Short mmCIF file of C-alpha atoms in Angstrom, two decimals:
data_model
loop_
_atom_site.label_atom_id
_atom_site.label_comp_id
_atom_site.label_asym_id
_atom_site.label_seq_id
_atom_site.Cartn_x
_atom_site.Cartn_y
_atom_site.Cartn_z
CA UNK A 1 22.96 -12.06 -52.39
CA UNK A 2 23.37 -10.41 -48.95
CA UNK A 3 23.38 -12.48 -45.60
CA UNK A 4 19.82 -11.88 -44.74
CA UNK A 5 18.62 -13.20 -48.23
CA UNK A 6 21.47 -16.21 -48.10
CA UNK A 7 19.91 -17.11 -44.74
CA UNK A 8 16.49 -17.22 -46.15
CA UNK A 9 17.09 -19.25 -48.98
CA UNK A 10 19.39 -21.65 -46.51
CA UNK A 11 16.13 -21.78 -44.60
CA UNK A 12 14.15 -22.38 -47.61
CA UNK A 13 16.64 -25.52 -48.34
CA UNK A 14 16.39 -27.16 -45.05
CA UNK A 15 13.24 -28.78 -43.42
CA UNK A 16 11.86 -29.36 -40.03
CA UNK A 17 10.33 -32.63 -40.19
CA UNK A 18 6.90 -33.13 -38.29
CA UNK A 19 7.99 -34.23 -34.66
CA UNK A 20 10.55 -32.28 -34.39
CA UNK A 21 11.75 -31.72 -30.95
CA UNK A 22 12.74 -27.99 -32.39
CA UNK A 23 10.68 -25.86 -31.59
CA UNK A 24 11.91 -22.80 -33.09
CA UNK A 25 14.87 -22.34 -35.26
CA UNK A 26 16.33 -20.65 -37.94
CA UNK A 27 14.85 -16.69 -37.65
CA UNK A 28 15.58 -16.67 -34.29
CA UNK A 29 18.71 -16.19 -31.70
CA UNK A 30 18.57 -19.13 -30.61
CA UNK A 31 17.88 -22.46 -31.46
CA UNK A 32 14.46 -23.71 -29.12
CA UNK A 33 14.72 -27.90 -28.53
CA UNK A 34 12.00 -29.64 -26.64
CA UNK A 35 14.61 -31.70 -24.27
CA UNK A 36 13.70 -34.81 -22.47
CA UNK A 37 16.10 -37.69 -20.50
CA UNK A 38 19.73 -37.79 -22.11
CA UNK A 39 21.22 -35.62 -24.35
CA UNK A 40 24.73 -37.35 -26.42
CA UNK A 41 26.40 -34.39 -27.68
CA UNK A 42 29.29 -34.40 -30.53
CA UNK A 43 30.95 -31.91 -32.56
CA UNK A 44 32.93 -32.69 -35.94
CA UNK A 45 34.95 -30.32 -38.42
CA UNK A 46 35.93 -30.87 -41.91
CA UNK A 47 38.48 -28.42 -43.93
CA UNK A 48 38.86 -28.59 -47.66
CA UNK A 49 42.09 -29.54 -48.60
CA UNK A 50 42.16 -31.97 -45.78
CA UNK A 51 38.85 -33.69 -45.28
CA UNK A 52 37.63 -33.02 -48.92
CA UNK A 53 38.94 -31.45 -51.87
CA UNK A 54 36.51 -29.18 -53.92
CA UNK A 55 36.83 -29.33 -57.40
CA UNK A 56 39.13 -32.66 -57.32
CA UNK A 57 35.57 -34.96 -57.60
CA UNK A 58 33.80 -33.22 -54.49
CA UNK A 59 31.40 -30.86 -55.09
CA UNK A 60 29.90 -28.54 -52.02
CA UNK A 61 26.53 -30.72 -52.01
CA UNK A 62 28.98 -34.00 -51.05
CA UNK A 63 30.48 -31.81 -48.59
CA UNK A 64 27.61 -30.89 -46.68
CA UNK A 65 26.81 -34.20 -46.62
CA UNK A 66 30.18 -35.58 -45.69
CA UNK A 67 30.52 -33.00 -42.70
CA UNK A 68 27.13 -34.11 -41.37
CA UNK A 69 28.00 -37.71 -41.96
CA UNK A 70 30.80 -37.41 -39.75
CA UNK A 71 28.95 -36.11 -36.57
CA UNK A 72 26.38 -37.78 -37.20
CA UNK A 73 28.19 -41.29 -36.65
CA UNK A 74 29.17 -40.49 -33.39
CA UNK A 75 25.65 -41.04 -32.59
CA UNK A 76 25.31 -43.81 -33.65
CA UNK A 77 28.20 -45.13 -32.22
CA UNK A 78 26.41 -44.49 -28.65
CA UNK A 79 23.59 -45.95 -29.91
CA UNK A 80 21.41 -42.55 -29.90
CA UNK A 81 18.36 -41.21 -31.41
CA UNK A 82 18.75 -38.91 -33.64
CA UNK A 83 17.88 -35.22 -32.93
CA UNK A 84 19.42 -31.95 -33.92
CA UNK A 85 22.47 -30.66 -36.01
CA UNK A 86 24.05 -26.80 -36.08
CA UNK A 87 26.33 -26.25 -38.88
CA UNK A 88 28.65 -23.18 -38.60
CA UNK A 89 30.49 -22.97 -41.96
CA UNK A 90 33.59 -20.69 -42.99
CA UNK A 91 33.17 -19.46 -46.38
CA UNK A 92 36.36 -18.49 -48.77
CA UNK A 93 35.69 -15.61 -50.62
CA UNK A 94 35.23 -17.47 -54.05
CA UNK A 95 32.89 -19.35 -53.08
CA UNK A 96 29.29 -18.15 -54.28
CA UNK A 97 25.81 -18.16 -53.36
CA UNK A 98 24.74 -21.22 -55.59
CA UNK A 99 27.51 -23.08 -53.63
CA UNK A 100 26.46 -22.08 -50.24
CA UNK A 101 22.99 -23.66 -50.63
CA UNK A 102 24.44 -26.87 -52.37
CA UNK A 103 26.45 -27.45 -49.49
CA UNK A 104 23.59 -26.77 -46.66
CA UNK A 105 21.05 -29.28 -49.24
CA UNK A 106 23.84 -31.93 -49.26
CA UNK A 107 23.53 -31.90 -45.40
CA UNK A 108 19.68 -31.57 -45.51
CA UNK A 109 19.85 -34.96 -47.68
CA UNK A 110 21.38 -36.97 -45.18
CA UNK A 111 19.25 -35.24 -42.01
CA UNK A 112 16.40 -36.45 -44.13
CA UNK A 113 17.59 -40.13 -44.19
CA UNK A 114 18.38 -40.65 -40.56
CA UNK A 115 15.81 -38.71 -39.02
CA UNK A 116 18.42 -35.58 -37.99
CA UNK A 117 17.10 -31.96 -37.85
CA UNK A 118 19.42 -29.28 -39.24
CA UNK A 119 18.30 -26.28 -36.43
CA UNK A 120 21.07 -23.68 -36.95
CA UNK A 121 24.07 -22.61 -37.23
CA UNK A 122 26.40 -19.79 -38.40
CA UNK A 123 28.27 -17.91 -41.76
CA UNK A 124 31.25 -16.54 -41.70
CA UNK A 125 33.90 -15.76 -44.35
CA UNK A 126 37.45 -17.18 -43.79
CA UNK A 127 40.79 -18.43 -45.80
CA UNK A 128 39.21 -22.29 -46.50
CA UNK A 129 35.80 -23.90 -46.04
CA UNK A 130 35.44 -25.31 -43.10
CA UNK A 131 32.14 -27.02 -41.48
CA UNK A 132 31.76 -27.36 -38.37
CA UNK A 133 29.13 -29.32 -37.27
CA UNK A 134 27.30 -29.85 -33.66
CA UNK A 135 25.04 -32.95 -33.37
CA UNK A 136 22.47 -33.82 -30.46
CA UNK A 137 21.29 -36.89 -29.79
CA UNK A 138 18.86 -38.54 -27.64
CA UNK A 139 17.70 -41.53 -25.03
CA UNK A 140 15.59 -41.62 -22.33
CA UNK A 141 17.78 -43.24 -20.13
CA UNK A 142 21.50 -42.75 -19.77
CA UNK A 143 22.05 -46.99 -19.73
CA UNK A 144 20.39 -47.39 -23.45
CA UNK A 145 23.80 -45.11 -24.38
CA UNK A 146 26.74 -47.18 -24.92
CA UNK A 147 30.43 -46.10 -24.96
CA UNK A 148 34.22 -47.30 -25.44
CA UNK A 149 34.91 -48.61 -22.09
CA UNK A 150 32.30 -51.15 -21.56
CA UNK A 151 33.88 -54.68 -23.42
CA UNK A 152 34.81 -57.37 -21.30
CA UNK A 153 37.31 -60.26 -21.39
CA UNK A 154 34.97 -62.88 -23.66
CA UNK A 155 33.52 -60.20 -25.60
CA UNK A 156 33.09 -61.06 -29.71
CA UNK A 157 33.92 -58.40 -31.59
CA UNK A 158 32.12 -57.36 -34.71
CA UNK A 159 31.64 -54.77 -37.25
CA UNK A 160 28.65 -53.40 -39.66
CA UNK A 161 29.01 -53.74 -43.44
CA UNK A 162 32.50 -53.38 -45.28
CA UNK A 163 35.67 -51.97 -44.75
CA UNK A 164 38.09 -50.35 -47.21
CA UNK A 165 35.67 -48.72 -49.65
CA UNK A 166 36.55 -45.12 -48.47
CA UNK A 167 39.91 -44.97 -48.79
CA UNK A 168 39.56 -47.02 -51.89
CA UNK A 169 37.64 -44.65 -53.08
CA UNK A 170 39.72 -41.75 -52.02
CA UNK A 171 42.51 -43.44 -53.87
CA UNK A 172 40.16 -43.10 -57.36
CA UNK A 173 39.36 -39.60 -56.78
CA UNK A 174 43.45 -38.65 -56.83
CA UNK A 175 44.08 -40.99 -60.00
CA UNK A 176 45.63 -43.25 -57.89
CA UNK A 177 44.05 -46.16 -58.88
CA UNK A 178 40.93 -47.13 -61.40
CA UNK A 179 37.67 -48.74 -60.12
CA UNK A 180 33.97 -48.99 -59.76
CA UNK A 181 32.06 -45.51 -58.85
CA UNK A 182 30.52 -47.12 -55.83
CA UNK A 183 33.90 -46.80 -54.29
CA UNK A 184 33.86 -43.00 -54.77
CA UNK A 185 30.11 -42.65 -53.75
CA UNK A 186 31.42 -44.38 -50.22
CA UNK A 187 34.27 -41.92 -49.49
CA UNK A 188 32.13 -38.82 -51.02
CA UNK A 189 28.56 -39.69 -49.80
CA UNK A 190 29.19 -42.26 -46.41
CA UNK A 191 25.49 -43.57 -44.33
CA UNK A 192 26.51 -43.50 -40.64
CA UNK A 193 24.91 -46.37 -39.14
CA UNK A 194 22.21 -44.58 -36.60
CA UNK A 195 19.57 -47.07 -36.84
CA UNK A 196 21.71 -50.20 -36.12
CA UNK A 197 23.52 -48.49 -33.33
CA UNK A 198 20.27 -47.99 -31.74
CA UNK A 199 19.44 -51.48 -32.53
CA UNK A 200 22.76 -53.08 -31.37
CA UNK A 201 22.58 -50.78 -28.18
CA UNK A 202 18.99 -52.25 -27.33
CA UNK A 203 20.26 -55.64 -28.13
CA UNK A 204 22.81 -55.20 -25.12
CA UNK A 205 26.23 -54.21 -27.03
CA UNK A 206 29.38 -53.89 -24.08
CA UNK A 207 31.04 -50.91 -26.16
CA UNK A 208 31.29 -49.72 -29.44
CA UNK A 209 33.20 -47.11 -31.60
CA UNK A 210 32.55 -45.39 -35.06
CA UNK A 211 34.98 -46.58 -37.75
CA UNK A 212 36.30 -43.35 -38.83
CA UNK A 213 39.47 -43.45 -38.46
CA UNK A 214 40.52 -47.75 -39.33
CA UNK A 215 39.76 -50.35 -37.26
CA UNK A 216 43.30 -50.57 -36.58
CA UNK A 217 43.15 -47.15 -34.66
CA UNK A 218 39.62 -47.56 -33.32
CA UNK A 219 39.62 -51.05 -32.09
CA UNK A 220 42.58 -49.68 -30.01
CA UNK A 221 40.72 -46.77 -28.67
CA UNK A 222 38.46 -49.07 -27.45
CA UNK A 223 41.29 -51.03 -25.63
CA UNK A 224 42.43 -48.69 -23.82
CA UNK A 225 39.16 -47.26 -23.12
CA UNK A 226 37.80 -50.97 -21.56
CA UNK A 227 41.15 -52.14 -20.34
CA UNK A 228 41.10 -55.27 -22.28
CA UNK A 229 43.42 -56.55 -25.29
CA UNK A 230 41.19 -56.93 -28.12
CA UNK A 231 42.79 -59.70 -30.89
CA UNK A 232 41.36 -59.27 -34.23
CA UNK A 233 41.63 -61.81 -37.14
CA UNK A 234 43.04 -59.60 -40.45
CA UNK A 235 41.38 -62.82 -42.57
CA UNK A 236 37.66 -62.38 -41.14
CA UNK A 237 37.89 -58.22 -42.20
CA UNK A 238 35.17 -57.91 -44.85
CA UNK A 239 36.20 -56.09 -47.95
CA UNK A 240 33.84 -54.07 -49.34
CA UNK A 241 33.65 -54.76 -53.95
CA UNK A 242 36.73 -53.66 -55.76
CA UNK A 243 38.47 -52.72 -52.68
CA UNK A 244 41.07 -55.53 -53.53
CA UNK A 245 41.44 -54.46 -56.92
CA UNK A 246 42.37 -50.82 -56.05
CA UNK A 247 44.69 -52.44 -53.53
CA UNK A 248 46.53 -54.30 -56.08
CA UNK A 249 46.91 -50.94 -57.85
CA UNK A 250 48.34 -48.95 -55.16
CA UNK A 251 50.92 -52.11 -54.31
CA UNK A 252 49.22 -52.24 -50.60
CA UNK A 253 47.51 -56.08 -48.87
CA UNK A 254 43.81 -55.17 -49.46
CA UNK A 255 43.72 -56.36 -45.81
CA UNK A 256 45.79 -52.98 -44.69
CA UNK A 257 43.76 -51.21 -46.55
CA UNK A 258 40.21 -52.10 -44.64
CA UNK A 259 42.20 -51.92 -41.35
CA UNK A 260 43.62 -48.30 -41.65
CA UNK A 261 41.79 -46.44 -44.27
CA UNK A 262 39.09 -45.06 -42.03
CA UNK A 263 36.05 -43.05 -43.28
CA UNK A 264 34.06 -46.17 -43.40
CA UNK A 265 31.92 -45.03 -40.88
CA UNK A 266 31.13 -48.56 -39.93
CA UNK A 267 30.25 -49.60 -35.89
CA UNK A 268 32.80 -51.43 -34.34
CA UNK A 269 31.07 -53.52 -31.62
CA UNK A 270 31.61 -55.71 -28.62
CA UNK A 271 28.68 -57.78 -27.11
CA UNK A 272 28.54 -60.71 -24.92
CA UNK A 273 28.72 -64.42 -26.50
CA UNK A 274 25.11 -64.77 -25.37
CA UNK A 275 24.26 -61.79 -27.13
CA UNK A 276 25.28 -63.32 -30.50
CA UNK A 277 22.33 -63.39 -31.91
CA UNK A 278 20.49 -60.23 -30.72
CA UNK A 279 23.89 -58.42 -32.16
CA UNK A 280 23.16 -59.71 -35.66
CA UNK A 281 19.70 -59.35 -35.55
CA UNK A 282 20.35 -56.11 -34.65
CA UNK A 283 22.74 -55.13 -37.51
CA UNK A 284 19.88 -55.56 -39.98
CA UNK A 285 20.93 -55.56 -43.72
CA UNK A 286 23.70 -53.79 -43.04
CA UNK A 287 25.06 -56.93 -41.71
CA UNK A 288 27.74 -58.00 -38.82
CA UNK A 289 31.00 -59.87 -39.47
CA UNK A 290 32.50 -61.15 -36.00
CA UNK A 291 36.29 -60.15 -36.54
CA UNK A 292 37.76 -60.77 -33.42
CA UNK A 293 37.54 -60.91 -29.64
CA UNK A 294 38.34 -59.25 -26.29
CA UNK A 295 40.75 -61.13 -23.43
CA UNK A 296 42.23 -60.47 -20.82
CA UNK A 297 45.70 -58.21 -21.45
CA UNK A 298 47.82 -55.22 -21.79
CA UNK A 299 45.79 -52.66 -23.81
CA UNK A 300 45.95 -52.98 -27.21
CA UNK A 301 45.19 -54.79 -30.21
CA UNK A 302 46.94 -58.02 -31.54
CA UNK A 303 46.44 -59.12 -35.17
CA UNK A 304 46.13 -62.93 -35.94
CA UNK A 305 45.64 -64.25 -39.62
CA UNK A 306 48.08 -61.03 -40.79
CA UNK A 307 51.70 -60.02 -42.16
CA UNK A 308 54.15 -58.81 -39.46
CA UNK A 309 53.63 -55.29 -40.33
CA UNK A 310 50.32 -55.52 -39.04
CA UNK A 311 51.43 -54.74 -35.47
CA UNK A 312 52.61 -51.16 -36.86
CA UNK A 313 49.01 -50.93 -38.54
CA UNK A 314 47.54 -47.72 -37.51
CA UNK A 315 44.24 -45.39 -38.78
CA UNK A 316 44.26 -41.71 -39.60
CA UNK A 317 45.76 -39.60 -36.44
CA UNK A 318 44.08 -36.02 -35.66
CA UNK A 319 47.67 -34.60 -34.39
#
C-alpha cells in the first residue's frame, strides 16, 4: 500500500486511551500534548541484527514491543508517569506492509499495559530496521523524579524481580543452549517496571537505574554517578527459573550470567535503611531482593560472595 494508506492503517492499529494528555496526533504535523509540571524525556534505538534478529525467533510484533520496552524503562527508572511515545522506524525494502503494522501493534501492546500513548512518529526506508523510539514521561514535581546520583554511604541496595532470564533466553534463541520458553518470552517480550518505579520513588528511593545493560555495568553507573562504592553480594543475585540450567549449558557461573547479561529490565535501587520497608512494599509482586549496599569509597563496585573474575564482570557496552 502507499504511505498515506500505511499511515492510516498504523493509525487504525494504535489507540489513544481516554485521558490522554494528547490532544491531537497522528493526521497532523505535529504531535499536540496537554503538558503540566515535569517532563522526563528518553530516547532508545534498536537495529536488527544487533538488538533483535528477525526471522531467528523474533518476529516484527516482538520488535515493536522490544523497542518500546526499552524506552519505556527509562521511565521507570526515574520513577515517572507514563505519557507519550514517537516511534520513527527505518524500513528495509523487503519488509512489507503486513510487517509494518505487526511491528507498530507489538508496541501498541505494551503502551496498553503501562498506560503509554503511542502519538507519532515517522517512516522511512533504509538498509536495516531500525526503531527509534522517543518516550515522555511525567511528575508534578521535579523531587518525585529520582536519578543515579542520589545513594548515600548506608544505602541498601536492591533490585525488582530476577536477573539472567534475558540473556538466558537470548542464548535459546541462537541454539546455544535448551530451556523453558519463558526464558525466550523475557528476552523477546520484557515488562519495564513503570508502576514500581513510581511506587519505589514515592516510597523515598536515593537513586536508581534500569537494568539493561547487567547489574555489573549499571550498579557502576550508579557509582560513579553518587560518588559512593557500592559492594554487592554475587550469592543474594536472584536467578530468574532455568537460568542456571542454561548456564550450565553455555559452561558460564549462573551468577555471571544475572550480573552481565542485561536486558532484564529490572530497577536497580538504593533507599535508606529506614526506608526498608516502604522499598518492598513498594516493589509489589514484582518483588525486591536486597543485594548489596553503598559505603563510603572510590567509585565502583566490589563483589563479595563471588569468583575472582568477578571484578572484571562487566554488562553490555554501547561503544
Amino acid at each position: 500500500m502507499g504511505e498515506r494508506s500505511l499511515i492510516a492503517a498504523i493509525e487504525a492499529a494504535l489507540e489513544r486511551p481516554e485521558g490522554s494528555r494528547v490532544v491531537r496526533w497522528i493526521g497532523d504535523d505535529c504531535a499536540v500534548v496537554r503538558a503540566g509540571g515535569y517532563a522526563a524525556v528518553s530516547v532508545d534505538v534498536m537495529v536488527d541484527g544487533t538488538h533483535f534478529r528477525l526471522g531467528a525467533g523474533a518476529t516484527p510484533e516482538d520488535a515493536g514491543w522490544r523497542a518500546l520496552a526499552g524506552a519505556a524503562s527509562d521511565l521507570a527508572a526515574m520513577g515517572a508517569a507514563p505519557g507519550e511515545a514517537y516511534l520513527a522506524v527505518v524500513l528495509p525494502a523487503e519488509m512489507g506492509d503486513e510487517a509494518v503494522l505487526a511491528l507498530h501493534r507489538g508496541a501498541a501492546g505494551l503502551a496498553a499495559r503501562t498506560g503509554l500513548t503511542i502519538a507519532g512518529g515517522d517512516l522511512a526506508r533504509g538498509p536495516a530496521l531500525t526503531v527509534a523510539v522517543t518516550v515522555v514521561g511525567w511528575a508534578d514535581d521535579e523531587r518525585e523524579l529520582v536519578g543515579r546520583d542520589g545513594a548515600r554511604p548506608g544505602d541498601l541496595v536492591g533490585v525488582t524481580g530476577r536477573l539472567g532470564a534475558a540473556a538466558a533466553g537470548l542464548a535459546l534463541l541462537d541454539g546455544r543452549a535448551e530451556g523453558v520458553a519463558d526464558l525466550v518470552r523475557a528476552y523477546l517480550r520484557p515488562e519495564p517496571r513503570l508502576a514500581e518505579g513510581r511506587a519505589l520513588a514515592a516510597a523515598g528511593a536515593s537513586a536508581m537505574i534500569d537494568v539493561s545493560d547487567g547489574v555489573a555495568s549499571d550498579a557502576l553507573r550508579l557509582a560513579e554517578r553518587s560518588g559512593v562504592e557500592i559492594v554487592l553480594d554475587a550469592s543474594a543475585l536472584p536467578l530468574a527459573g532455568g537460568v542456571a540450567d542454561v548456564a550450565a549449558a553455555l559452561g558460564t557461573d549462573p551468577l555471571e550470567l544475572a550480573a552481565t547479561g542485561g536486558e532484564d529490565y529490572e530497577l536497580l535501587v538504593c533507599v535508606a535503611p529506614g526506608r526498608r520497608a516502604a522499598a518492598e512494599a513498594a516493589a509489589g509482586g514484582a518483588g525486591l531482593s536486597w543485594i548489596g549496599r553503598a559505603v563510603e569509597g572510590p567509585p565502583r563496585v566490589r563483589w563479595e560472595g563471588a569468583p575472582p573474575a568477578a571484578e572484571g564482570w562487566r554488562g553490555f557496552e554501547h561503544a
